[in-house]
Coordinates of C-alpha atoms in Angstrom, one line a residue:
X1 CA 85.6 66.0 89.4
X2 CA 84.5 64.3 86.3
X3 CA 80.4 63.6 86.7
X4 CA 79.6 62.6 83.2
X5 CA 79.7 58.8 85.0
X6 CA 76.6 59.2 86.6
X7 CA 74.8 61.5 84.1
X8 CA 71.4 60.2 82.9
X9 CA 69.8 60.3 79.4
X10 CA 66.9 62.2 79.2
X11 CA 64.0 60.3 77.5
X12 CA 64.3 61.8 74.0
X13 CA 68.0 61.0 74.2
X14 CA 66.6 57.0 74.6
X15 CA 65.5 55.1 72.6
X16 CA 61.6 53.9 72.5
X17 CA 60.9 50.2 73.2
X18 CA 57.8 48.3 73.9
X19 CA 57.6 45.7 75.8
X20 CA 55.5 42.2 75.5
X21 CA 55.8 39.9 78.4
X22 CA 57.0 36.8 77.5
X23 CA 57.4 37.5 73.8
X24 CA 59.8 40.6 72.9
X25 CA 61.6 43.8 74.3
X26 CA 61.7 46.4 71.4
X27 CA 63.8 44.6 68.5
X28 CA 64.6 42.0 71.1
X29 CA 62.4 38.4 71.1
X30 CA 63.0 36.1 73.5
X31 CA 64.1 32.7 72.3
X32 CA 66.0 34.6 69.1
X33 CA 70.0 33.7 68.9
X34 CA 72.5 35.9 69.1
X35 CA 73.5 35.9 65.8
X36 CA 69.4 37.4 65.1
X37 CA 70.0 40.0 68.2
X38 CA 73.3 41.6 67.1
X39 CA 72.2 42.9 63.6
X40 CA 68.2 43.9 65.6
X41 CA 70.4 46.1 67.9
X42 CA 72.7 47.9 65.4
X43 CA 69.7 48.8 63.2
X44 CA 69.3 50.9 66.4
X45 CA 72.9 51.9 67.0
X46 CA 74.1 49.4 69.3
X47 CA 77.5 48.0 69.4
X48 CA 78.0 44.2 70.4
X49 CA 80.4 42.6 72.8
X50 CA 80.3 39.1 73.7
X51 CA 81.3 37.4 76.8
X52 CA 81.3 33.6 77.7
X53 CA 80.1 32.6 81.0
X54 CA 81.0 29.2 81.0
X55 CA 78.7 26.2 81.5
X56 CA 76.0 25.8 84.0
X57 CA 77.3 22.7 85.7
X58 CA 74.4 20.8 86.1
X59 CA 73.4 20.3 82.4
X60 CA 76.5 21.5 81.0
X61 CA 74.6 24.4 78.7
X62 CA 76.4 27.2 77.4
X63 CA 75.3 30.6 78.4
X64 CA 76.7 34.2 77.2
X65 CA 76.1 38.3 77.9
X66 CA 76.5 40.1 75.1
X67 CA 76.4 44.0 76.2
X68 CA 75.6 46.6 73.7
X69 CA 76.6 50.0 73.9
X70 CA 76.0 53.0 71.6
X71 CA 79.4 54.1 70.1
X72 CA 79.2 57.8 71.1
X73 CA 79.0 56.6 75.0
X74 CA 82.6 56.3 76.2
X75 CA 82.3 54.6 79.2
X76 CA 82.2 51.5 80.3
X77 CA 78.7 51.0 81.1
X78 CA 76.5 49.1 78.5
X79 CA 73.0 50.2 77.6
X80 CA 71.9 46.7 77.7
X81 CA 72.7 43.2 78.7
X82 CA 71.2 40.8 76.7
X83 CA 71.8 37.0 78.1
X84 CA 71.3 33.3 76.6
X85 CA 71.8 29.8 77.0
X86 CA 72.5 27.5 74.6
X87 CA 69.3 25.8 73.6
X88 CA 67.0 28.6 74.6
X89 CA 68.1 31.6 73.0
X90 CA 67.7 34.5 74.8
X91 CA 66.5 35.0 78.1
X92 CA 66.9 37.8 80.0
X93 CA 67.4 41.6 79.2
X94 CA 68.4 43.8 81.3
X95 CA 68.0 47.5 80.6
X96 CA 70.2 50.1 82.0
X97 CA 68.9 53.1 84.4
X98 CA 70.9 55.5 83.5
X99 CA 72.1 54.4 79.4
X100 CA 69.5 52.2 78.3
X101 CA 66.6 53.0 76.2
X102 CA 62.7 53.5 77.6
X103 CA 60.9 50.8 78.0
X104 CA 56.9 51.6 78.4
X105 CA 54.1 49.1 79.1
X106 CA 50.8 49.8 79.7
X107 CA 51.3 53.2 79.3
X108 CA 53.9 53.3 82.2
X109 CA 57.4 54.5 81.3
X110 CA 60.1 52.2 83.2
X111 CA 63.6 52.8 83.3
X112 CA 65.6 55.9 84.8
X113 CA 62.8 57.1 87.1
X114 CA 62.3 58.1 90.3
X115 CA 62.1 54.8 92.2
X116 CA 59.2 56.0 94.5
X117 CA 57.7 57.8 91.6
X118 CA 57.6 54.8 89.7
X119 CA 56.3 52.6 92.5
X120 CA 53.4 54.9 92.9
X121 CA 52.3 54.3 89.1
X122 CA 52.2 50.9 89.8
X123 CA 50.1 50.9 92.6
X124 CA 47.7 52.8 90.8
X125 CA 47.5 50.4 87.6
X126 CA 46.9 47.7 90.2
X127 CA 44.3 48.8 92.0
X128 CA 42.5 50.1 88.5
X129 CA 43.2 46.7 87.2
X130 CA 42.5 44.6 90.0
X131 CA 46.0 43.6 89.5
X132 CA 48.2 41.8 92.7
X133 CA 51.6 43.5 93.6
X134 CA 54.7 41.8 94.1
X135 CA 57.9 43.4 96.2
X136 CA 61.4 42.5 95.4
X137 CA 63.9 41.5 98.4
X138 CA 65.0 45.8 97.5
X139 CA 61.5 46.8 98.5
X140 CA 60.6 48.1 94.8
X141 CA 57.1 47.3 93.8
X142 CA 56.0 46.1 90.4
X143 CA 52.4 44.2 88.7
X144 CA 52.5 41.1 88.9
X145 CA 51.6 40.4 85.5
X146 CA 54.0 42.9 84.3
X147 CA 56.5 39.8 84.6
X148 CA 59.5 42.0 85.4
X149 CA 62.0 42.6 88.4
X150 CA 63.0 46.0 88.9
X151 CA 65.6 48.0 90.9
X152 CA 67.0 51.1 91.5
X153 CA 70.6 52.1 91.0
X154 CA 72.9 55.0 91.5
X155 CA 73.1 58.3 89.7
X156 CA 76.0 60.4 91.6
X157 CA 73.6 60.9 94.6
X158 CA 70.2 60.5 93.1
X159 CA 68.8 57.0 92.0
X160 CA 66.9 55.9 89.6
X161 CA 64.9 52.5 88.5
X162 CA 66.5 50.1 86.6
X163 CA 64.7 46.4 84.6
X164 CA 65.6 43.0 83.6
X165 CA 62.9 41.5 81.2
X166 CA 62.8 37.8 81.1
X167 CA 60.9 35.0 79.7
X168 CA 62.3 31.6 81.2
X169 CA 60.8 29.6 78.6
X170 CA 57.7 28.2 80.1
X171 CA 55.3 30.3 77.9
X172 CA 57.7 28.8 75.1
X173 CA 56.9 24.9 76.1
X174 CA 55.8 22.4 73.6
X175 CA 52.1 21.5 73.1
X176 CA 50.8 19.5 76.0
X177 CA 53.9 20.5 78.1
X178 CA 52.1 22.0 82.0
X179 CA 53.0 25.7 82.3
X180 CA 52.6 25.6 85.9
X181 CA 55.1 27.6 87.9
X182 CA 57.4 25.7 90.5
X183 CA 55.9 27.5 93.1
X184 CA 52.3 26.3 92.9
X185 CA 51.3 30.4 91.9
X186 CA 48.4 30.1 89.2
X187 CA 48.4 32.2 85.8
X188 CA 46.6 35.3 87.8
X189 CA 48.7 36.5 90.2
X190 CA 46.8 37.9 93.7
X191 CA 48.1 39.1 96.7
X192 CA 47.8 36.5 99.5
X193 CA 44.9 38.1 100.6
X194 CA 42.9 38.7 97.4
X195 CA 42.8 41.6 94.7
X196 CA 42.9 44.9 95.6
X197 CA 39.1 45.3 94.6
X198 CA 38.0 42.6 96.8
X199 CA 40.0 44.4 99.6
X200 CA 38.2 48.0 99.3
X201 CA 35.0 46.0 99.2
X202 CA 35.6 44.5 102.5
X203 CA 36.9 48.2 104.1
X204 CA 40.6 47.3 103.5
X205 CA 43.2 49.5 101.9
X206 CA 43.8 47.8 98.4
X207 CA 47.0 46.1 99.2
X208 CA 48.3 44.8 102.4
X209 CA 50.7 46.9 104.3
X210 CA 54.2 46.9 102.3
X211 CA 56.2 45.1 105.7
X212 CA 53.9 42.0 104.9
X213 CA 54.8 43.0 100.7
X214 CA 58.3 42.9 101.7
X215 CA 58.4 40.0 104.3
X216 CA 56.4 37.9 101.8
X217 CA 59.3 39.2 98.8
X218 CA 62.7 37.9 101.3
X219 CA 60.9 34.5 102.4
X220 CA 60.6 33.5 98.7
X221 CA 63.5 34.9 98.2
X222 CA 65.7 33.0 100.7
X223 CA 63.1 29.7 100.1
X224 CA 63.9 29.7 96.9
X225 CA 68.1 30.4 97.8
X226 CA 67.4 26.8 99.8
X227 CA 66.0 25.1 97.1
X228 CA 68.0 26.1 94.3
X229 CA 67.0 28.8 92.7
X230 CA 68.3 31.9 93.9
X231 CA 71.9 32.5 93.4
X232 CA 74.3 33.1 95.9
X233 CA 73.9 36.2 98.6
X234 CA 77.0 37.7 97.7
X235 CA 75.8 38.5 93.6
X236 CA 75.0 42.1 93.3
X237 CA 71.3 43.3 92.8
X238 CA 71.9 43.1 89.0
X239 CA 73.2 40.0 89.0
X240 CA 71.0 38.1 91.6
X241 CA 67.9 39.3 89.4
X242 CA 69.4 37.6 86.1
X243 CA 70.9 34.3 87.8
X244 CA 67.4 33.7 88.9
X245 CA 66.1 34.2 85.4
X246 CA 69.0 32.2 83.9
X247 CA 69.0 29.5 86.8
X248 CA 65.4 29.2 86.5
X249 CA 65.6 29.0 82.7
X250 CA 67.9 26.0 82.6
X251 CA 65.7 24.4 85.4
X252 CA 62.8 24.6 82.7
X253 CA 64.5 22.8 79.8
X254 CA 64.1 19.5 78.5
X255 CA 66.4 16.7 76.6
X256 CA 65.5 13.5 73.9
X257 CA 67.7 10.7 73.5
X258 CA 67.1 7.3 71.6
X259 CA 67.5 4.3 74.5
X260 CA 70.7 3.2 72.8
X261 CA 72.5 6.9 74.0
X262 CA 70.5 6.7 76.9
X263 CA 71.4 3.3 78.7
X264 CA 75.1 4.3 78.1
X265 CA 74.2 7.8 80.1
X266 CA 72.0 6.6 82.2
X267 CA 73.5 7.6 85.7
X268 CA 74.0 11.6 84.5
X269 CA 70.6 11.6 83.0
X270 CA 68.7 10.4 86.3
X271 CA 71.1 13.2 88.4
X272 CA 70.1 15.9 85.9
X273 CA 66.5 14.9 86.6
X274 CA 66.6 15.1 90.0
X275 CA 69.1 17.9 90.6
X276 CA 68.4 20.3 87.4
X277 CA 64.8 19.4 87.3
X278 CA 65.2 18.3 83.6
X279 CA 62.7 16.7 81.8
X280 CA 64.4 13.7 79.8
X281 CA 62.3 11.8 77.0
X282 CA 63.4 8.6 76.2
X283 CA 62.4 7.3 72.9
X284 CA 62.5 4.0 71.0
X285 CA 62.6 3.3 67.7
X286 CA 62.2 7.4 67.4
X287 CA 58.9 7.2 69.3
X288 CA 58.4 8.6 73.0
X289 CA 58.6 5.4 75.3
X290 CA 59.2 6.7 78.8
X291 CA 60.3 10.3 80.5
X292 CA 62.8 10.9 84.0
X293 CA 61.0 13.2 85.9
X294 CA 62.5 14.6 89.2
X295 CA 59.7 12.8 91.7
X296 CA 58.3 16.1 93.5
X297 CA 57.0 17.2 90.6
X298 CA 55.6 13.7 89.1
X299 CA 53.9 14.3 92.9
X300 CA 52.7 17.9 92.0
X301 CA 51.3 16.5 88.7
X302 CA 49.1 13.5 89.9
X303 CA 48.4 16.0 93.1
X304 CA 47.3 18.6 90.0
X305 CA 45.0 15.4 88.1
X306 CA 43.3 14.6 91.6
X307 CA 42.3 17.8 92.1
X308 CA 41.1 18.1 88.6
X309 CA 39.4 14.7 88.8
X310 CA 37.6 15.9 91.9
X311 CA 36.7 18.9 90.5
X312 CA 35.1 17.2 87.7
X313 CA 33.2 14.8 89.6
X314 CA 32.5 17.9 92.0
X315 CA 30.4 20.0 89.0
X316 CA 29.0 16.3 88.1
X317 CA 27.3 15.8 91.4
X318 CA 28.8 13.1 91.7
X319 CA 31.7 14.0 94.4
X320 CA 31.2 12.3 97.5
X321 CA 31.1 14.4 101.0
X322 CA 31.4 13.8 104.4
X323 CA 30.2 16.5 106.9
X324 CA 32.5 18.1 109.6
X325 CA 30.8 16.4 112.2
X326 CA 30.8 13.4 111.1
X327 CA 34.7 13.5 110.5
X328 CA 35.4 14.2 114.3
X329 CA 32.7 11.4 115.4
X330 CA 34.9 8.9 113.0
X331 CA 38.5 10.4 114.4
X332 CA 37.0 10.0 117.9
X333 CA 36.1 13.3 118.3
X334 CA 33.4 14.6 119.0
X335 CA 33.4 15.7 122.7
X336 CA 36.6 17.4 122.4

């Protein structure tokens, strides 16, 4: 039996990457075009094939895989998967366990390791950084802040971890454009009960147990399936892990038109902000004049400024409070 299909690089067989969150993946910077990504990967030995996948209905923006491969590997596995969509540039890359080069950050070496091995690393940065945890549907841990989603994935009958980087353009916005994740989740991420250094000072174990990690991971998971923004069940790990990237990527862009293009699309434009979540700018006479917002997030954003406001006035002195008792005797109840 042939078993060079599941053999797996050593590290100085791979090629060294670093990895910015957000920003780049060795040679490889989010936002950059394919045409700036195909020469960055044969300065490193990469081969380039390109696939279309069509357009995203909703908005009716290209996107493309191009896999690269090193010539002297002979099977069909690439090393790496870049992906884009047309007016972003490139948003996801995911790096192969077995083929694709290392990837460290923070001093923690990524891709083709043991999965529990790996896991274990990452509890330790956490709990040294006071970092929060999050747990994919798979049950493989990562930092939050490390912005990735990992996996693990066959090696003959070993496994070994697997990454798809990903920026989905938020961190890219324009000035004055709110970063603020669909989910509500602020910039520092925290487990839902705290960090893990506000856990060992109350007697807890730094993160809470991984059934909660896990339960927490599949209820997003299939919440966000409901709204949207997962892809369909039947996708693969790899390929549930970049259609949420890629989904979630064209959910974040944004269109201009002049009122002239827009009356005549008027209809498509209102259905791509409500269904795509789009953000469409209308201008006139080349200046802003209004903007199609799907409504539960103009709700989020006034929600966001009235909280703000109140916060404001709160640090002033000036926020007005009613005390606990008082509220029951006004709803009538104070003898329940």
């Amino acid at each position: 039996m042939n078993t060079d299909h599941w053999a797996v690089l050593e590290d100085s067989e791979r090629n060294q990457w670093g990895y910015v969150p957000h920003q780049a993946v060795g040679p490889l910077v989010f936002g950059m075009d394919r045409d700036a990504a195909v020469p960055a990967m044969a300065e490193q030995g990469f081969t380039a094939e390109h696939h279309d996948m069509g357009t995203w209905h909703m908005t009716g923006r290209t996107q493309w895989r191009v896999e690269f491969r090193k010539p002297s590997q002979w099977r069909s596995r690439p090393a790496v998967k870049c992906y884009f969509v047309e007016g972003a540039g490139l948003t996801c890359v995911l790096v192969d366990g077995l083929t694709g080069p290392q990837v460290t950050h923070e001093g923690i070496r990524l891709i083709g390791r043991v999965p529990s091995e790996l896991s274990r690393e990452m509890e330790v940065y956490a709990i040294e950084h006071d970092e929060g945890l999050r747990c994919s549907p798979e049950g493989d841990l990562s930092v939050y802040d490390f912005e990735i989603e990992r996996g693990a994935q066959r090696a003959g009958d070993a496994v070994v971890s697997w990454a798809l980087f990903f920026d989905t353009g938020r961190s890219r916005a324009p000035p004055g454009t709110s970063l603020r994740r669909r989910s509500g989740t602020t910039g520092r991420h925290r487990t839902p009960s705290g960090g893990p250094a506000a856990r060992l000072r109350s007697g807890q174990s730094p993160f809470p147990p991984l059934a909660d990690l896990f339960a927490e991971a599949v209820h997003r998971h299939l919440r966000r399936y409901e709204e949207g923004a997962s892809p369909r069940p039947k996708l693969g790990r790899h390929g549930q892990a970049v259609a949420r990237c890629m989904k979630c990527t064209l959910l974040c862009m944004s269109d201009t038109l002049p009122i002239t293009e827009a009356r005549a699309k008027f209809g498509s434009l209102v259905r791509r902000a409500s269904h795509a979540r789009e953000r469409i700018t209308i201008t006139d006479h080349g200046q802003p004049a209004a903007v199609l917002i799907n409504p539960q997030e103009l709700a989020d954003l006034e929600d966001a400024l009235a909280l703000a406001r109140y916060r404001e006035r709160q640090a002033a002195g000036d926020a007005a409070t009613v005390s606990h008792d008082d509220v029951r005797a006004r709803l009538g109840l104070e003898h329940g």
